[in-house]
């Protein structure tokens, strides 16, 4: 396995949607709404991708001011590539592209709650949201 990583590459929308579906994150993202998904991709501040040859196998999508806070909105790794260090490397590269003063935060998918502590994240009990995701609530949370 020879995985290459890119910072802020040009992305094909359908290829990204296919990755989200293949990673299971598509269950909690509007993959059925390419209009919304296009905005998600186009308006991210920092995107790191992982490729195996020409195949997109991972993505870290971040919204940030680069100096104080960064919200890791999505970390998606194709099921065939999970447990191989791809997600960990995507997070490391995300952090390398932020100032040392910026902290990284995220909302975990239910199945990933055990993963994030293993790669250095600490649980924080206070998170609040307003508004609704364009998905059925049971699928999002």
PDB file of C-alpha atoms in Angstrom:
ATOM      1  CA  UNK A   1       0.000   0.000   0.000  1.00  0.00           C
ATOM      2  CA  UNK A   2       1.534   3.276  -1.139  1.00  0.00           C
ATOM      3  CA  UNK A   3      -0.727   6.071   0.094  1.00  0.00           C
ATOM      4  CA  UNK A   4      -0.027   9.632  -1.010  1.00  0.00           C
ATOM      5  CA  UNK A   5      -1.461  12.705   0.686  1.00  0.00           C
ATOM      6  CA  UNK A   6      -2.389  16.088  -0.779  1.00  0.00           C
ATOM      7  CA  UNK A   7      -3.262  19.439   0.762  1.00  0.00           C
ATOM      8  CA  UNK A   8      -6.202  21.292  -0.795  1.00  0.00           C
ATOM      9  CA  UNK A   9      -6.388  19.274  -4.030  1.00  0.00           C
ATOM     10  CA  UNK A  10      -8.956  19.783  -6.765  1.00  0.00           C
ATOM     11  CA  UNK A  11     -11.765  17.350  -5.952  1.00  0.00           C
ATOM     12  CA  UNK A  12     -14.301  15.545  -8.092  1.00  0.00           C
ATOM     13  CA  UNK A  13     -17.662  15.796  -6.302  1.00  0.00           C
ATOM     14  CA  UNK A  14     -18.888  12.302  -7.190  1.00  0.00           C
ATOM     15  CA  UNK A  15     -15.581  10.742  -6.152  1.00  0.00           C
ATOM     16  CA  UNK A  16     -15.847  12.443  -2.748  1.00  0.00           C
ATOM     17  CA  UNK A  17     -19.482  11.379  -2.311  1.00  0.00           C
ATOM     18  CA  UNK A  18     -18.514   7.800  -3.211  1.00  0.00           C
ATOM     19  CA  UNK A  19     -15.779   7.892  -0.560  1.00  0.00           C
ATOM     20  CA  UNK A  20     -18.204   9.127   2.116  1.00  0.00           C
ATOM     21  CA  UNK A  21     -20.559   6.272   1.270  1.00  0.00           C
ATOM     22  CA  UNK A  22     -17.709   3.723   1.284  1.00  0.00           C
ATOM     23  CA  UNK A  23     -16.519   5.006   4.675  1.00  0.00           C
ATOM     24  CA  UNK A  24     -20.021   4.876   6.243  1.00  0.00           C
ATOM     25  CA  UNK A  25     -19.818   8.611   7.042  1.00  0.00           C
ATOM     26  CA  UNK A  26     -22.264   9.028   4.170  1.00  0.00           C
ATOM     27  CA  UNK A  27     -24.985   7.821   6.561  1.00  0.00           C
ATOM     28  CA  UNK A  28     -24.598  11.123   8.417  1.00  0.00           C
ATOM     29  CA  UNK A  29     -23.888  13.452   5.530  1.00  0.00           C
ATOM     30  CA  UNK A  30     -26.177  14.711   2.743  1.00  0.00           C
ATOM     31  CA  UNK A  31     -24.785  12.458   0.006  1.00  0.00           C
ATOM     32  CA  UNK A  32     -28.244  12.519  -1.573  1.00  0.00           C
ATOM     33  CA  UNK A  33     -27.972  16.327  -1.944  1.00  0.00           C
ATOM     34  CA  UNK A  34     -25.065  17.117  -4.287  1.00  0.00           C
ATOM     35  CA  UNK A  35     -25.974  20.820  -4.114  1.00  0.00           C
ATOM     36  CA  UNK A  36     -25.252  20.870  -0.368  1.00  0.00           C
ATOM     37  CA  UNK A  37     -22.287  18.537  -0.702  1.00  0.00           C
ATOM     38  CA  UNK A  38     -20.688  20.834  -3.304  1.00  0.00           C
ATOM     39  CA  UNK A  39     -20.894  23.712  -0.807  1.00  0.00           C
ATOM     40  CA  UNK A  40     -19.342  21.529   1.900  1.00  0.00           C
ATOM     41  CA  UNK A  41     -16.368  20.784  -0.335  1.00  0.00           C
ATOM     42  CA  UNK A  42     -15.986  24.230  -1.898  1.00  0.00           C
ATOM     43  CA  UNK A  43     -16.133  26.163   1.367  1.00  0.00           C
ATOM     44  CA  UNK A  44     -13.803  24.093   3.504  1.00  0.00           C
ATOM     45  CA  UNK A  45     -10.755  26.014   4.676  1.00  0.00           C
ATOM     46  CA  UNK A  46      -8.400  23.029   4.669  1.00  0.00           C
ATOM     47  CA  UNK A  47      -8.799  19.688   2.948  1.00  0.00           C
ATOM     48  CA  UNK A  48      -6.297  16.851   3.128  1.00  0.00           C
ATOM     49  CA  UNK A  49      -6.797  13.771   0.957  1.00  0.00           C
ATOM     50  CA  UNK A  50      -5.325  10.287   0.836  1.00  0.00           C
ATOM     51  CA  UNK A  51      -4.950   8.411  -2.452  1.00  0.00           C
ATOM     52  CA  UNK A  52      -3.932   4.893  -3.333  1.00  0.00           C
ATOM     53  CA  UNK A  53      -2.822   5.510  -6.902  1.00  0.00           C
ATOM     54  CA  UNK A  54      -5.726   7.368  -8.496  1.00  0.00           C
ATOM     55  CA  UNK A  55      -8.237   6.098  -5.936  1.00  0.00           C
ATOM     56  CA  UNK A  56      -9.438   8.540  -3.272  1.00  0.00           C
ATOM     57  CA  UNK A  57      -9.331   6.558  -0.015  1.00  0.00           C
ATOM     58  CA  UNK A  58      -9.489   9.246   2.677  1.00  0.00           C
ATOM     59  CA  UNK A  59     -10.321  12.858   3.388  1.00  0.00           C
ATOM     60  CA  UNK A  60     -10.066  15.286   6.300  1.00  0.00           C
ATOM     61  CA  UNK A  61     -12.224  18.385   5.808  1.00  0.00           C
ATOM     62  CA  UNK A  62     -11.667  21.306   8.196  1.00  0.00           C
ATOM     63  CA  UNK A  63     -13.255  24.690   8.866  1.00  0.00           C
ATOM     64  CA  UNK A  64     -10.788  26.997  10.601  1.00  0.00           C
ATOM     65  CA  UNK A  65      -9.284  30.413  11.277  1.00  0.00           C
ATOM     66  CA  UNK A  66      -5.853  28.649  11.347  1.00  0.00           C
ATOM     67  CA  UNK A  67      -4.754  30.450  14.526  1.00  0.00           C
ATOM     68  CA  UNK A  68      -7.146  29.614  17.341  1.00  0.00           C
ATOM     69  CA  UNK A  69      -9.649  26.917  16.463  1.00  0.00           C
ATOM     70  CA  UNK A  70     -10.175  24.314  13.773  1.00  0.00           C
ATOM     71  CA  UNK A  71     -13.286  22.196  13.410  1.00  0.00           C
ATOM     72  CA  UNK A  72     -12.554  18.847  11.804  1.00  0.00           C
ATOM     73  CA  UNK A  73     -15.915  18.597  10.098  1.00  0.00           C
ATOM     74  CA  UNK A  74     -15.228  15.257   8.412  1.00  0.00           C
ATOM     75  CA  UNK A  75     -12.714  12.466   8.649  1.00  0.00           C
ATOM     76  CA  UNK A  76     -13.627   9.736   6.193  1.00  0.00           C
ATOM     77  CA  UNK A  77     -11.548   6.699   5.296  1.00  0.00           C
ATOM     78  CA  UNK A  78     -12.739   4.006   2.899  1.00  0.00           C
ATOM     79  CA  UNK A  79     -13.633   0.826   4.828  1.00  0.00           C
ATOM     80  CA  UNK A  80     -10.982  -1.127   2.879  1.00  0.00           C
ATOM     81  CA  UNK A  81      -8.288   1.254   4.209  1.00  0.00           C
ATOM     82  CA  UNK A  82      -9.348   1.639   7.828  1.00  0.00           C
ATOM     83  CA  UNK A  83      -7.013   0.424  10.600  1.00  0.00           C
ATOM     84  CA  UNK A  84      -3.968   1.161   8.435  1.00  0.00           C
ATOM     85  CA  UNK A  85      -3.046   4.585   9.838  1.00  0.00           C
ATOM     86  CA  UNK A  86      -4.704   6.629   7.081  1.00  0.00           C
ATOM     87  CA  UNK A  87      -7.046   8.522   9.412  1.00  0.00           C
ATOM     88  CA  UNK A  88      -4.278   9.153  11.916  1.00  0.00           C
ATOM     89  CA  UNK A  89      -2.044  10.547   9.155  1.00  0.00           C
ATOM     90  CA  UNK A  90      -4.867  12.760   7.833  1.00  0.00           C
ATOM     91  CA  UNK A  91      -5.308  14.239  11.328  1.00  0.00           C
ATOM     92  CA  UNK A  92      -1.540  14.722  11.726  1.00  0.00           C
ATOM     93  CA  UNK A  93      -1.322  16.527   8.381  1.00  0.00           C
ATOM     94  CA  UNK A  94      -4.311  18.667   9.313  1.00  0.00           C
ATOM     95  CA  UNK A  95      -2.543  19.722  12.505  1.00  0.00           C
ATOM     96  CA  UNK A  96       0.695  20.418  10.582  1.00  0.00           C
ATOM     97  CA  UNK A  97      -1.211  22.843   8.349  1.00  0.00           C
ATOM     98  CA  UNK A  98      -2.553  24.838  11.307  1.00  0.00           C
ATOM     99  CA  UNK A  99      -0.660  27.230  13.551  1.00  0.00           C
ATOM    100  CA  UNK A 100       0.705  25.683  16.744  1.00  0.00           C
ATOM    101  CA  UNK A 101      -1.750  27.907  18.624  1.00  0.00           C
ATOM    102  CA  UNK A 102      -4.833  26.328  17.025  1.00  0.00           C
ATOM    103  CA  UNK A 103      -6.728  23.524  18.735  1.00  0.00           C
ATOM    104  CA  UNK A 104      -8.614  20.869  16.774  1.00  0.00           C
ATOM    105  CA  UNK A 105     -12.162  19.908  17.700  1.00  0.00           C
ATOM    106  CA  UNK A 106     -14.768  17.571  16.205  1.00  0.00           C
ATOM    107  CA  UNK A 107     -18.096  15.848  16.694  1.00  0.00           C
ATOM    108  CA  UNK A 108     -17.639  12.092  16.557  1.00  0.00           C
ATOM    109  CA  UNK A 109     -19.753   9.673  14.601  1.00  0.00           C
ATOM    110  CA  UNK A 110     -21.176   7.117  17.055  1.00  0.00           C
ATOM    111  CA  UNK A 111     -19.008   4.283  15.713  1.00  0.00           C
ATOM    112  CA  UNK A 112     -15.840   6.392  16.062  1.00  0.00           C
ATOM    113  CA  UNK A 113     -16.107   7.248  19.765  1.00  0.00           C
ATOM    114  CA  UNK A 114     -13.475   4.673  20.661  1.00  0.00           C
ATOM    115  CA  UNK A 115     -11.162   5.720  17.807  1.00  0.00           C
ATOM    116  CA  UNK A 116     -10.480   9.357  18.640  1.00  0.00           C
ATOM    117  CA  UNK A 117      -8.912   8.822  22.094  1.00  0.00           C
ATOM    118  CA  UNK A 118      -6.466   6.368  20.491  1.00  0.00           C
ATOM    119  CA  UNK A 119      -5.108   9.120  18.234  1.00  0.00           C
ATOM    120  CA  UNK A 120      -4.768  11.776  20.910  1.00  0.00           C
ATOM    121  CA  UNK A 121      -8.185  13.457  21.224  1.00  0.00           C
ATOM    122  CA  UNK A 122      -9.659  14.151  24.674  1.00  0.00           C
ATOM    123  CA  UNK A 123     -13.389  13.972  25.342  1.00  0.00           C
ATOM    124  CA  UNK A 124     -15.062  17.298  26.111  1.00  0.00           C
ATOM    125  CA  UNK A 125     -18.518  17.130  27.710  1.00  0.00           C
ATOM    126  CA  UNK A 126     -19.816  20.484  26.478  1.00  0.00           C
ATOM    127  CA  UNK A 127     -20.993  20.755  22.900  1.00  0.00           C
ATOM    128  CA  UNK A 128     -24.063  22.605  21.751  1.00  0.00           C
ATOM    129  CA  UNK A 129     -25.818  22.854  18.408  1.00  0.00           C
ATOM    130  CA  UNK A 130     -28.589  24.952  16.954  1.00  0.00           C
ATOM    131  CA  UNK A 131     -30.504  24.154  13.797  1.00  0.00           C
ATOM    132  CA  UNK A 132     -31.115  20.850  12.084  1.00  0.00           C
ATOM    133  CA  UNK A 133     -28.907  18.806   9.788  1.00  0.00           C
ATOM    134  CA  UNK A 134     -30.466  18.050   6.381  1.00  0.00           C
ATOM    135  CA  UNK A 135     -30.817  14.400   7.451  1.00  0.00           C
ATOM    136  CA  UNK A 136     -33.220  12.489   9.667  1.00  0.00           C
ATOM    137  CA  UNK A 137     -32.081  13.119  13.285  1.00  0.00           C
ATOM    138  CA  UNK A 138     -31.506   9.418  13.970  1.00  0.00           C
ATOM    139  CA  UNK A 139     -29.042   9.269  11.071  1.00  0.00           C
ATOM    140  CA  UNK A 140     -27.077  12.342  12.111  1.00  0.00           C
ATOM    141  CA  UNK A 141     -26.646  11.714  15.813  1.00  0.00           C
TER     142      UNK A 141
END
